[in-house]
Every structure is written in C-alpha cells, then in structure tokens.
Amino acid sequence: MGVLVGLAQSAGWSVRVVATPAAVGFLDIDALVAQCGAEIRSDYRLTGGTGRRSSQADVLIVAPATYNTINKLASGVNDTYALNVVAEAIGRGTPVVILPFVNSALAARQPCSRSVQSLRAEGVRVLLGPGEWVPHPPGTGDQQLANFPWHAALAAATESGTCSPPP
C-alpha cells in the first residue's frame, strides 16, 4: 500500500487511504499516516477529526481488492465504510480503478466473473486478465507481493482520459 501512495504522491496526487476493517491488520497504519499526512479511515467517523469525505475524491483506486470486496461491491453490499465510499463514487460517476489480488481458483468462479462484468458495465476499470493482472495459483499469494503491479492501477487512473494528475 505504501508503494501505491508513494507512486501517486510522486505523480502529484494528494492521497487519502480508506481501508476495510479486515485490511487494517495487514497495514502499517502509523507509516501510512506519516506518508499521507492524514488519518487512515476504516470507519464512518474520524476520531475528533474533520475533512473531505473520501467519496468526494477525484479518482479512487481499490487495491489490493480481494475476492470478497469485488463480489460485495458488485452485489451492492455496503457493510463497511470502504465499500460505501466506492459504491458512492461509482454512483457519482467518479473514476474507479480496481486492482484485484485474488488467486486463480477464486477468479475462475462464476461469482467473481459476474462481479467483474457487472462492475465494468458500470464504468469501473477492473485490471484483471491478460495484459493487466493475472491471478496467481492458490497458496502463492505471499510470493506475488514483491511484483504486485501498483503502478498499473495509477496508470489506469490517469490514462483513461477521465482524470489526470493535478497541475
């Protein structure tokens, strides 16, 4: 996650991180707060804070997106702040890029295929398939982390022509 934040900041973006409650355990929250200069959101209310709502962002990148996140988002499940932010952004027409991190067994399932098709039909850029990101074999996720294509998500957010880095 810190890699994507750094890439976006180097391109001139102001970055805010919203994480699912499940993702918080995998993140170095203190390092991300220092890197972003803002609290990491995982719930609807900031502790004593104020600021721009994440759903009002210029572009959203959902990465790494799990099987569960992809399927919940496509199905309209809105049971976390992070899903709420993305669902509202899609409804507002805000550019959304999803970079999955699922294994090939999960990606091969019909619920995932239908979800990806549904999200793409709503204008979401899902970076899944040949030439984008190809799911890894089950049990090899840890081996894929060093080569996770964070740069592809940022490139997709800027190359679509719907958004560009700030001047």
mmCIF file with all atom_site columns, C-alpha atoms in Angstrom:
data_model
loop_
_atom_site.group_PDB
_atom_site.id
_atom_site.type_symbol
_atom_site.label_atom_id
_atom_site.label_alt_id
_atom_site.label_comp_id
_atom_site.label_asym_id
_atom_site.label_entity_id
_atom_site.label_seq_id
_atom_site.pdbx_PDB_ins_code
_atom_site.Cartn_x
_atom_site.Cartn_y
_atom_site.Cartn_z
_atom_site.occupancy
_atom_site.B_iso_or_equiv
_atom_site.pdbx_formal_charge
_atom_site.auth_seq_id
_atom_site.auth_comp_id
_atom_site.auth_asym_id
_atom_site.auth_atom_id
_atom_site.pdbx_PDB_model_num
ATOM 1   C CA . MET A 1 1   ? 0.000   0.000   0.000   1.00 0.00 ? 1   MET A CA 1
ATOM 2   C CA . GLY A 1 2   ? 2.807   2.404   0.823   1.00 0.00 ? 2   GLY A CA 1
ATOM 3   C CA . VAL A 1 3   ? 4.208   1.801   -2.651  1.00 0.00 ? 3   VAL A CA 1
ATOM 4   C CA . LEU A 1 4   ? 0.977   2.975   -4.311  1.00 0.00 ? 4   LEU A CA 1
ATOM 5   C CA . VAL A 1 5   ? 0.806   6.002   -2.016  1.00 0.00 ? 5   VAL A CA 1
ATOM 6   C CA . GLY A 1 6   ? 4.386   6.920   -2.925  1.00 0.00 ? 6   GLY A CA 1
ATOM 7   C CA . LEU A 1 7   ? 3.778   6.497   -6.652  1.00 0.00 ? 7   LEU A CA 1
ATOM 8   C CA . ALA A 1 8   ? 0.637   8.652   -6.504  1.00 0.00 ? 8   ALA A CA 1
ATOM 9   C CA . GLN A 1 9   ? 2.354   11.342  -4.465  1.00 0.00 ? 9   GLN A CA 1
ATOM 10  C CA . SER A 1 10  ? 5.299   11.383  -6.868  1.00 0.00 ? 10  SER A CA 1
ATOM 11  C CA . ALA A 1 11  ? 2.788   11.997  -9.667  1.00 0.00 ? 11  ALA A CA 1
ATOM 12  C CA . GLY A 1 12  ? 1.396   14.977  -7.767  1.00 0.00 ? 12  GLY A CA 1
ATOM 13  C CA . TRP A 1 13  ? -1.699  13.392  -6.227  1.00 0.00 ? 13  TRP A CA 1
ATOM 14  C CA . SER A 1 14  ? -2.986  14.136  -2.744  1.00 0.00 ? 14  SER A CA 1
ATOM 15  C CA . VAL A 1 15  ? -3.660  10.711  -1.223  1.00 0.00 ? 15  VAL A CA 1
ATOM 16  C CA . ARG A 1 16  ? -6.098  9.501   1.420   1.00 0.00 ? 16  ARG A CA 1
ATOM 17  C CA . VAL A 1 17  ? -6.312  5.851   2.436   1.00 0.00 ? 17  VAL A CA 1
ATOM 18  C CA . VAL A 1 18  ? -9.571  4.103   3.284   1.00 0.00 ? 18  VAL A CA 1
ATOM 19  C CA . ALA A 1 19  ? -9.248  0.504   4.437   1.00 0.00 ? 19  ALA A CA 1
ATOM 20  C CA . THR A 1 20  ? -11.696 -2.224  5.224   1.00 0.00 ? 20  THR A CA 1
ATOM 21  C CA . PRO A 1 21  ? -11.639 -3.305  8.872   1.00 0.00 ? 21  PRO A CA 1
ATOM 22  C CA . ALA A 1 22  ? -10.113 -6.627  7.755   1.00 0.00 ? 22  ALA A CA 1
ATOM 23  C CA . ALA A 1 23  ? -7.288  -4.818  5.921   1.00 0.00 ? 23  ALA A CA 1
ATOM 24  C CA . VAL A 1 24  ? -6.256  -2.747  8.941   1.00 0.00 ? 24  VAL A CA 1
ATOM 25  C CA . GLY A 1 25  ? -4.444  -5.751  10.445  1.00 0.00 ? 25  GLY A CA 1
ATOM 26  C CA . PHE A 1 26  ? -2.262  -6.032  7.346   1.00 0.00 ? 26  PHE A CA 1
ATOM 27  C CA . LEU A 1 27  ? -1.291  -2.363  7.143   1.00 0.00 ? 27  LEU A CA 1
ATOM 28  C CA . ASP A 1 28  ? 1.373   -0.351  8.895   1.00 0.00 ? 28  ASP A CA 1
ATOM 29  C CA . ILE A 1 29  ? -1.098  2.356   9.911   1.00 0.00 ? 29  ILE A CA 1
ATOM 30  C CA . ASP A 1 30  ? 1.481   4.630   11.549  1.00 0.00 ? 30  ASP A CA 1
ATOM 31  C CA . ALA A 1 31  ? 3.705   4.575   8.465   1.00 0.00 ? 31  ALA A CA 1
ATOM 32  C CA . LEU A 1 32  ? 0.764   5.299   6.151   1.00 0.00 ? 32  LEU A CA 1
ATOM 33  C CA . VAL A 1 33  ? -0.430  8.167   8.348   1.00 0.00 ? 33  VAL A CA 1
ATOM 34  C CA . ALA A 1 34  ? 3.068   9.655   8.226   1.00 0.00 ? 34  ALA A CA 1
ATOM 35  C CA . GLN A 1 35  ? 3.292   9.136   4.474   1.00 0.00 ? 35  GLN A CA 1
ATOM 36  C CA . CYS A 1 36  ? -0.176  10.556  3.680   1.00 0.00 ? 36  CYS A CA 1
ATOM 37  C CA . GLY A 1 37  ? -0.285  13.195  6.384   1.00 0.00 ? 37  GLY A CA 1
ATOM 38  C CA . ALA A 1 38  ? -3.851  12.144  7.158   1.00 0.00 ? 38  ALA A CA 1
ATOM 39  C CA . GLU A 1 39  ? -5.666  9.626   9.299   1.00 0.00 ? 39  GLU A CA 1
ATOM 40  C CA . ILE A 1 40  ? -6.391  6.239   7.720   1.00 0.00 ? 40  ILE A CA 1
ATOM 41  C CA . ARG A 1 41  ? -10.150 5.751   7.533   1.00 0.00 ? 41  ARG A CA 1
ATOM 42  C CA . SER A 1 42  ? -11.757 2.388   8.203   1.00 0.00 ? 42  SER A CA 1
ATOM 43  C CA . ASP A 1 43  ? -14.951 3.560   9.865   1.00 0.00 ? 43  ASP A CA 1
ATOM 44  C CA . TYR A 1 44  ? -17.631 6.142   9.227   1.00 0.00 ? 44  TYR A CA 1
ATOM 45  C CA . ARG A 1 45  ? -16.425 8.598   11.857  1.00 0.00 ? 45  ARG A CA 1
ATOM 46  C CA . LEU A 1 46  ? -12.994 10.076  12.359  1.00 0.00 ? 46  LEU A CA 1
ATOM 47  C CA . THR A 1 47  ? -11.912 10.306  15.966  1.00 0.00 ? 47  THR A CA 1
ATOM 48  C CA . GLY A 1 48  ? -12.327 14.024  16.589  1.00 0.00 ? 48  GLY A CA 1
ATOM 49  C CA . GLY A 1 49  ? -11.383 14.803  13.012  1.00 0.00 ? 49  GLY A CA 1
ATOM 50  C CA . THR A 1 50  ? -12.897 16.612  10.110  1.00 0.00 ? 50  THR A CA 1
ATOM 51  C CA . GLY A 1 51  ? -12.058 16.857  6.472   1.00 0.00 ? 51  GLY A CA 1
ATOM 52  C CA . ARG A 1 52  ? -13.080 15.969  2.974   1.00 0.00 ? 52  ARG A CA 1
ATOM 53  C CA . ARG A 1 53  ? -15.129 12.804  2.679   1.00 0.00 ? 53  ARG A CA 1
ATOM 54  C CA . SER A 1 54  ? -13.292 10.127  0.760   1.00 0.00 ? 54  SER A CA 1
ATOM 55  C CA . SER A 1 55  ? -16.289 9.573   -1.500  1.00 0.00 ? 55  SER A CA 1
ATOM 56  C CA . GLN A 1 56  ? -15.721 13.075  -2.903  1.00 0.00 ? 56  GLN A CA 1
ATOM 57  C CA . ALA A 1 57  ? -12.318 12.165  -4.287  1.00 0.00 ? 57  ALA A CA 1
ATOM 58  C CA . ASP A 1 58  ? -11.375 12.845  -7.909  1.00 0.00 ? 58  ASP A CA 1
ATOM 59  C CA . VAL A 1 59  ? -10.477 9.188   -8.501  1.00 0.00 ? 59  VAL A CA 1
ATOM 60  C CA . LEU A 1 60  ? -10.476 6.020   -6.400  1.00 0.00 ? 60  LEU A CA 1
ATOM 61  C CA . ILE A 1 61  ? -8.092  3.104   -6.637  1.00 0.00 ? 61  ILE A CA 1
ATOM 62  C CA . VAL A 1 62  ? -9.214  -0.065  -4.878  1.00 0.00 ? 62  VAL A CA 1
ATOM 63  C CA . ALA A 1 63  ? -6.096  -2.147  -4.328  1.00 0.00 ? 63  ALA A CA 1
ATOM 64  C CA . PRO A 1 64  ? -5.425  -4.795  -3.441  1.00 0.00 ? 64  PRO A CA 1
ATOM 65  C CA . ALA A 1 65  ? -9.037  -5.824  -3.979  1.00 0.00 ? 65  ALA A CA 1
ATOM 66  C CA . THR A 1 66  ? -9.973  -9.175  -2.524  1.00 0.00 ? 66  THR A CA 1
ATOM 67  C CA . TYR A 1 67  ? -12.488 -11.672 -3.886  1.00 0.00 ? 67  TYR A CA 1
ATOM 68  C CA . ASN A 1 68  ? -14.838 -10.645 -1.104  1.00 0.00 ? 68  ASN A CA 1
ATOM 69  C CA . THR A 1 69  ? -14.506 -6.908  -1.808  1.00 0.00 ? 69  THR A CA 1
ATOM 70  C CA . ILE A 1 70  ? -15.087 -7.331  -5.544  1.00 0.00 ? 70  ILE A CA 1
ATOM 71  C CA . ASN A 1 71  ? -18.162 -9.512  -5.059  1.00 0.00 ? 71  ASN A CA 1
ATOM 72  C CA . LYS A 1 72  ? -19.660 -7.364  -2.300  1.00 0.00 ? 72  LYS A CA 1
ATOM 73  C CA . LEU A 1 73  ? -19.175 -4.169  -4.293  1.00 0.00 ? 73  LEU A CA 1
ATOM 74  C CA . ALA A 1 74  ? -20.778 -5.618  -7.431  1.00 0.00 ? 74  ALA A CA 1
ATOM 75  C CA . SER A 1 75  ? -23.679 -7.030  -5.401  1.00 0.00 ? 75  SER A CA 1
ATOM 76  C CA . GLY A 1 76  ? -24.389 -3.718  -3.715  1.00 0.00 ? 76  GLY A CA 1
ATOM 77  C CA . VAL A 1 77  ? -23.334 -4.849  -0.255  1.00 0.00 ? 77  VAL A CA 1
ATOM 78  C CA . ASN A 1 78  ? -22.397 -1.760  1.699   1.00 0.00 ? 78  ASN A CA 1
ATOM 79  C CA . ASP A 1 79  ? -21.357 -3.081  5.098   1.00 0.00 ? 79  ASP A CA 1
ATOM 80  C CA . THR A 1 80  ? -18.097 -1.161  5.593   1.00 0.00 ? 80  THR A CA 1
ATOM 81  C CA . TYR A 1 81  ? -17.073 2.447   5.210   1.00 0.00 ? 81  TYR A CA 1
ATOM 82  C CA . ALA A 1 82  ? -14.661 1.483   2.415   1.00 0.00 ? 82  ALA A CA 1
ATOM 83  C CA . LEU A 1 83  ? -17.414 -0.208  0.387   1.00 0.00 ? 83  LEU A CA 1
ATOM 84  C CA . ASN A 1 84  ? -19.668 2.798   0.990   1.00 0.00 ? 84  ASN A CA 1
ATOM 85  C CA . VAL A 1 85  ? -17.020 5.174   -0.351  1.00 0.00 ? 85  VAL A CA 1
ATOM 86  C CA . VAL A 1 86  ? -16.508 3.119   -3.511  1.00 0.00 ? 86  VAL A CA 1
ATOM 87  C CA . ALA A 1 87  ? -20.229 2.493   -4.080  1.00 0.00 ? 87  ALA A CA 1
ATOM 88  C CA . GLU A 1 88  ? -20.985 6.216   -3.837  1.00 0.00 ? 88  GLU A CA 1
ATOM 89  C CA . ALA A 1 89  ? -18.092 7.065   -6.142  1.00 0.00 ? 89  ALA A CA 1
ATOM 90  C CA . ILE A 1 90  ? -19.400 4.675   -8.795  1.00 0.00 ? 90  ILE A CA 1
ATOM 91  C CA . GLY A 1 91  ? -22.872 6.181   -8.457  1.00 0.00 ? 91  GLY A CA 1
ATOM 92  C CA . ARG A 1 92  ? -21.462 9.704   -8.828  1.00 0.00 ? 92  ARG A CA 1
ATOM 93  C CA . GLY A 1 93  ? -19.514 8.760   -11.935 1.00 0.00 ? 93  GLY A CA 1
ATOM 94  C CA . THR A 1 94  ? -16.154 9.211   -10.236 1.00 0.00 ? 94  THR A CA 1
ATOM 95  C CA . PRO A 1 95  ? -13.426 7.177   -11.966 1.00 0.00 ? 95  PRO A CA 1
ATOM 96  C CA . VAL A 1 96  ? -12.761 3.945   -10.057 1.00 0.00 ? 96  VAL A CA 1
ATOM 97  C CA . VAL A 1 97  ? -9.924  1.526   -10.771 1.00 0.00 ? 97  VAL A CA 1
ATOM 98  C CA . ILE A 1 98  ? -9.851  -1.904  -9.142  1.00 0.00 ? 98  ILE A CA 1
ATOM 99  C CA . LEU A 1 99  ? -6.621  -3.895  -8.968  1.00 0.00 ? 99  LEU A CA 1
ATOM 100 C CA . PRO A 1 100 ? -7.557  -7.378  -7.699  1.00 0.00 ? 100 PRO A CA 1
ATOM 101 C CA . PHE A 1 101 ? -5.439  -9.647  -5.566  1.00 0.00 ? 101 PHE A CA 1
ATOM 102 C CA . VAL A 1 102 ? -7.186  -12.998 -5.906  1.00 0.00 ? 102 VAL A CA 1
ATOM 103 C CA . ASN A 1 103 ? -5.910  -16.430 -6.695  1.00 0.00 ? 103 ASN A CA 1
ATOM 104 C CA . SER A 1 104 ? -6.772  -18.252 -9.919  1.00 0.00 ? 104 SER A CA 1
ATOM 105 C CA . ALA A 1 105 ? -9.227  -20.631 -8.239  1.00 0.00 ? 105 ALA A CA 1
ATOM 106 C CA . LEU A 1 106 ? -11.300 -17.757 -6.869  1.00 0.00 ? 106 LEU A CA 1
ATOM 107 C CA . ALA A 1 107 ? -11.020 -15.720 -10.071 1.00 0.00 ? 107 ALA A CA 1
ATOM 108 C CA . ALA A 1 108 ? -12.312 -18.719 -12.059 1.00 0.00 ? 108 ALA A CA 1
ATOM 109 C CA . ARG A 1 109 ? -15.552 -18.862 -10.079 1.00 0.00 ? 109 ARG A CA 1
ATOM 110 C CA . GLN A 1 110 ? -18.748 -17.527 -11.643 1.00 0.00 ? 110 GLN A CA 1
ATOM 111 C CA . PRO A 1 111 ? -19.481 -15.070 -8.793  1.00 0.00 ? 111 PRO A CA 1
ATOM 112 C CA . CYS A 1 112 ? -16.169 -13.326 -9.485  1.00 0.00 ? 112 CYS A CA 1
ATOM 113 C CA . SER A 1 113 ? -16.623 -13.341 -13.269 1.00 0.00 ? 113 SER A CA 1
ATOM 114 C CA . ARG A 1 114 ? -20.146 -11.924 -12.945 1.00 0.00 ? 114 ARG A CA 1
ATOM 115 C CA . SER A 1 115 ? -18.957 -9.290  -10.481 1.00 0.00 ? 115 SER A CA 1
ATOM 116 C CA . VAL A 1 116 ? -16.148 -8.132  -12.749 1.00 0.00 ? 116 VAL A CA 1
ATOM 117 C CA . GLN A 1 117 ? -18.567 -7.922  -15.709 1.00 0.00 ? 117 GLN A CA 1
ATOM 118 C CA . SER A 1 118 ? -21.090 -6.012  -13.585 1.00 0.00 ? 118 SER A CA 1
ATOM 119 C CA . LEU A 1 119 ? -18.514 -3.514  -12.363 1.00 0.00 ? 119 LEU A CA 1
ATOM 120 C CA . ARG A 1 120 ? -17.142 -2.985  -15.860 1.00 0.00 ? 120 ARG A CA 1
ATOM 121 C CA . ALA A 1 121 ? -20.707 -2.376  -17.116 1.00 0.00 ? 121 ALA A CA 1
ATOM 122 C CA . GLU A 1 122 ? -20.911 0.467   -14.574 1.00 0.00 ? 122 GLU A CA 1
ATOM 123 C CA . GLY A 1 123 ? -17.732 2.039   -15.931 1.00 0.00 ? 123 GLY A CA 1
ATOM 124 C CA . VAL A 1 124 ? -15.326 0.681   -13.328 1.00 0.00 ? 124 VAL A CA 1
ATOM 125 C CA . ARG A 1 125 ? -11.883 -0.199  -14.676 1.00 0.00 ? 125 ARG A CA 1
ATOM 126 C CA . VAL A 1 126 ? -11.081 -3.675  -13.342 1.00 0.00 ? 126 VAL A CA 1
ATOM 127 C CA . LEU A 1 127 ? -7.477  -4.616  -14.066 1.00 0.00 ? 127 LEU A CA 1
ATOM 128 C CA . LEU A 1 128 ? -7.986  -8.341  -14.452 1.00 0.00 ? 128 LEU A CA 1
ATOM 129 C CA . GLY A 1 129 ? -6.988  -10.554 -17.343 1.00 0.00 ? 129 GLY A CA 1
ATOM 130 C CA . PRO A 1 130 ? -4.228  -10.905 -19.911 1.00 0.00 ? 130 PRO A CA 1
ATOM 131 C CA . GLY A 1 131 ? -2.214  -7.733  -20.337 1.00 0.00 ? 131 GLY A CA 1
ATOM 132 C CA . GLU A 1 132 ? -3.377  -6.403  -16.980 1.00 0.00 ? 132 GLU A CA 1
ATOM 133 C CA . TRP A 1 133 ? -3.163  -8.552  -13.883 1.00 0.00 ? 133 TRP A CA 1
ATOM 134 C CA . VAL A 1 134 ? -3.371  -12.320 -13.962 1.00 0.00 ? 134 VAL A CA 1
ATOM 135 C CA . PRO A 1 135 ? -4.392  -14.157 -10.780 1.00 0.00 ? 135 PRO A CA 1
ATOM 136 C CA . HIS A 1 136 ? -1.791  -16.296 -9.076  1.00 0.00 ? 136 HIS A CA 1
ATOM 137 C CA . PRO A 1 137 ? -2.060  -20.008 -8.219  1.00 0.00 ? 137 PRO A CA 1
ATOM 138 C CA . PRO A 1 138 ? -3.681  -20.763 -4.845  1.00 0.00 ? 138 PRO A CA 1
ATOM 139 C CA . GLY A 1 139 ? -1.239  -20.704 -1.954  1.00 0.00 ? 139 GLY A CA 1
ATOM 140 C CA . THR A 1 140 ? 1.286   -18.451 -3.693  1.00 0.00 ? 140 THR A CA 1
ATOM 141 C CA . GLY A 1 141 ? -0.032  -15.022 -2.722  1.00 0.00 ? 141 GLY A CA 1
ATOM 142 C CA . ASP A 1 142 ? 2.917   -14.154 -0.488  1.00 0.00 ? 142 ASP A CA 1
ATOM 143 C CA . GLN A 1 143 ? 5.266   -14.810 -3.414  1.00 0.00 ? 143 GLN A CA 1
ATOM 144 C CA . GLN A 1 144 ? 3.369   -12.305 -5.585  1.00 0.00 ? 144 GLN A CA 1
ATOM 145 C CA . LEU A 1 145 ? 3.609   -9.282  -3.283  1.00 0.00 ? 145 LEU A CA 1
ATOM 146 C CA . ALA A 1 146 ? 7.005   -8.046  -4.499  1.00 0.00 ? 146 ALA A CA 1
ATOM 147 C CA . ASN A 1 147 ? 5.738   -7.895  -8.091  1.00 0.00 ? 147 ASN A CA 1
ATOM 148 C CA . PHE A 1 148 ? 2.242   -6.579  -7.406  1.00 0.00 ? 148 PHE A CA 1
ATOM 149 C CA . PRO A 1 149 ? 1.579   -4.017  -10.186 1.00 0.00 ? 149 PRO A CA 1
ATOM 150 C CA . TRP A 1 150 ? 0.722   -0.943  -8.107  1.00 0.00 ? 150 TRP A CA 1
ATOM 151 C CA . HIS A 1 151 ? 1.928   1.222   -10.992 1.00 0.00 ? 151 HIS A CA 1
ATOM 152 C CA . ALA A 1 152 ? -0.731  -0.294  -13.279 1.00 0.00 ? 152 ALA A CA 1
ATOM 153 C CA . ALA A 1 153 ? -3.528  0.995   -11.046 1.00 0.00 ? 153 ALA A CA 1
ATOM 154 C CA . LEU A 1 154 ? -2.128  4.512   -11.070 1.00 0.00 ? 154 LEU A CA 1
ATOM 155 C CA . ALA A 1 155 ? -1.543  4.362   -14.829 1.00 0.00 ? 155 ALA A CA 1
ATOM 156 C CA . ALA A 1 156 ? -5.132  3.206   -15.396 1.00 0.00 ? 156 ALA A CA 1
ATOM 157 C CA . ALA A 1 157 ? -6.422  6.106   -13.317 1.00 0.00 ? 157 ALA A CA 1
ATOM 158 C CA . THR A 1 158 ? -4.544  8.615   -15.450 1.00 0.00 ? 158 THR A CA 1
ATOM 159 C CA . GLU A 1 159 ? -4.633  7.044   -18.941 1.00 0.00 ? 159 GLU A CA 1
ATOM 160 C CA . SER A 1 160 ? -8.406  6.757   -19.124 1.00 0.00 ? 160 SER A CA 1
ATOM 161 C CA . GLY A 1 161 ? -8.618  10.418  -20.034 1.00 0.00 ? 161 GLY A CA 1
ATOM 162 C CA . THR A 1 162 ? -11.199 10.996  -17.329 1.00 0.00 ? 162 THR A CA 1
ATOM 163 C CA . CYS A 1 163 ? -8.682  12.212  -14.815 1.00 0.00 ? 163 CYS A CA 1
ATOM 164 C CA . SER A 1 164 ? -5.168  13.492  -14.795 1.00 0.00 ? 164 SER A CA 1
ATOM 165 C CA . PRO A 1 165 ? -2.663  14.382  -12.116 1.00 0.00 ? 165 PRO A CA 1
ATOM 166 C CA . PRO A 1 166 ? -3.027  17.814  -10.584 1.00 0.00 ? 166 PRO A CA 1
ATOM 167 C CA . PRO A 1 167 ? -1.049  20.609  -12.294 1.00 0.00 ? 167 PRO A CA 1
#
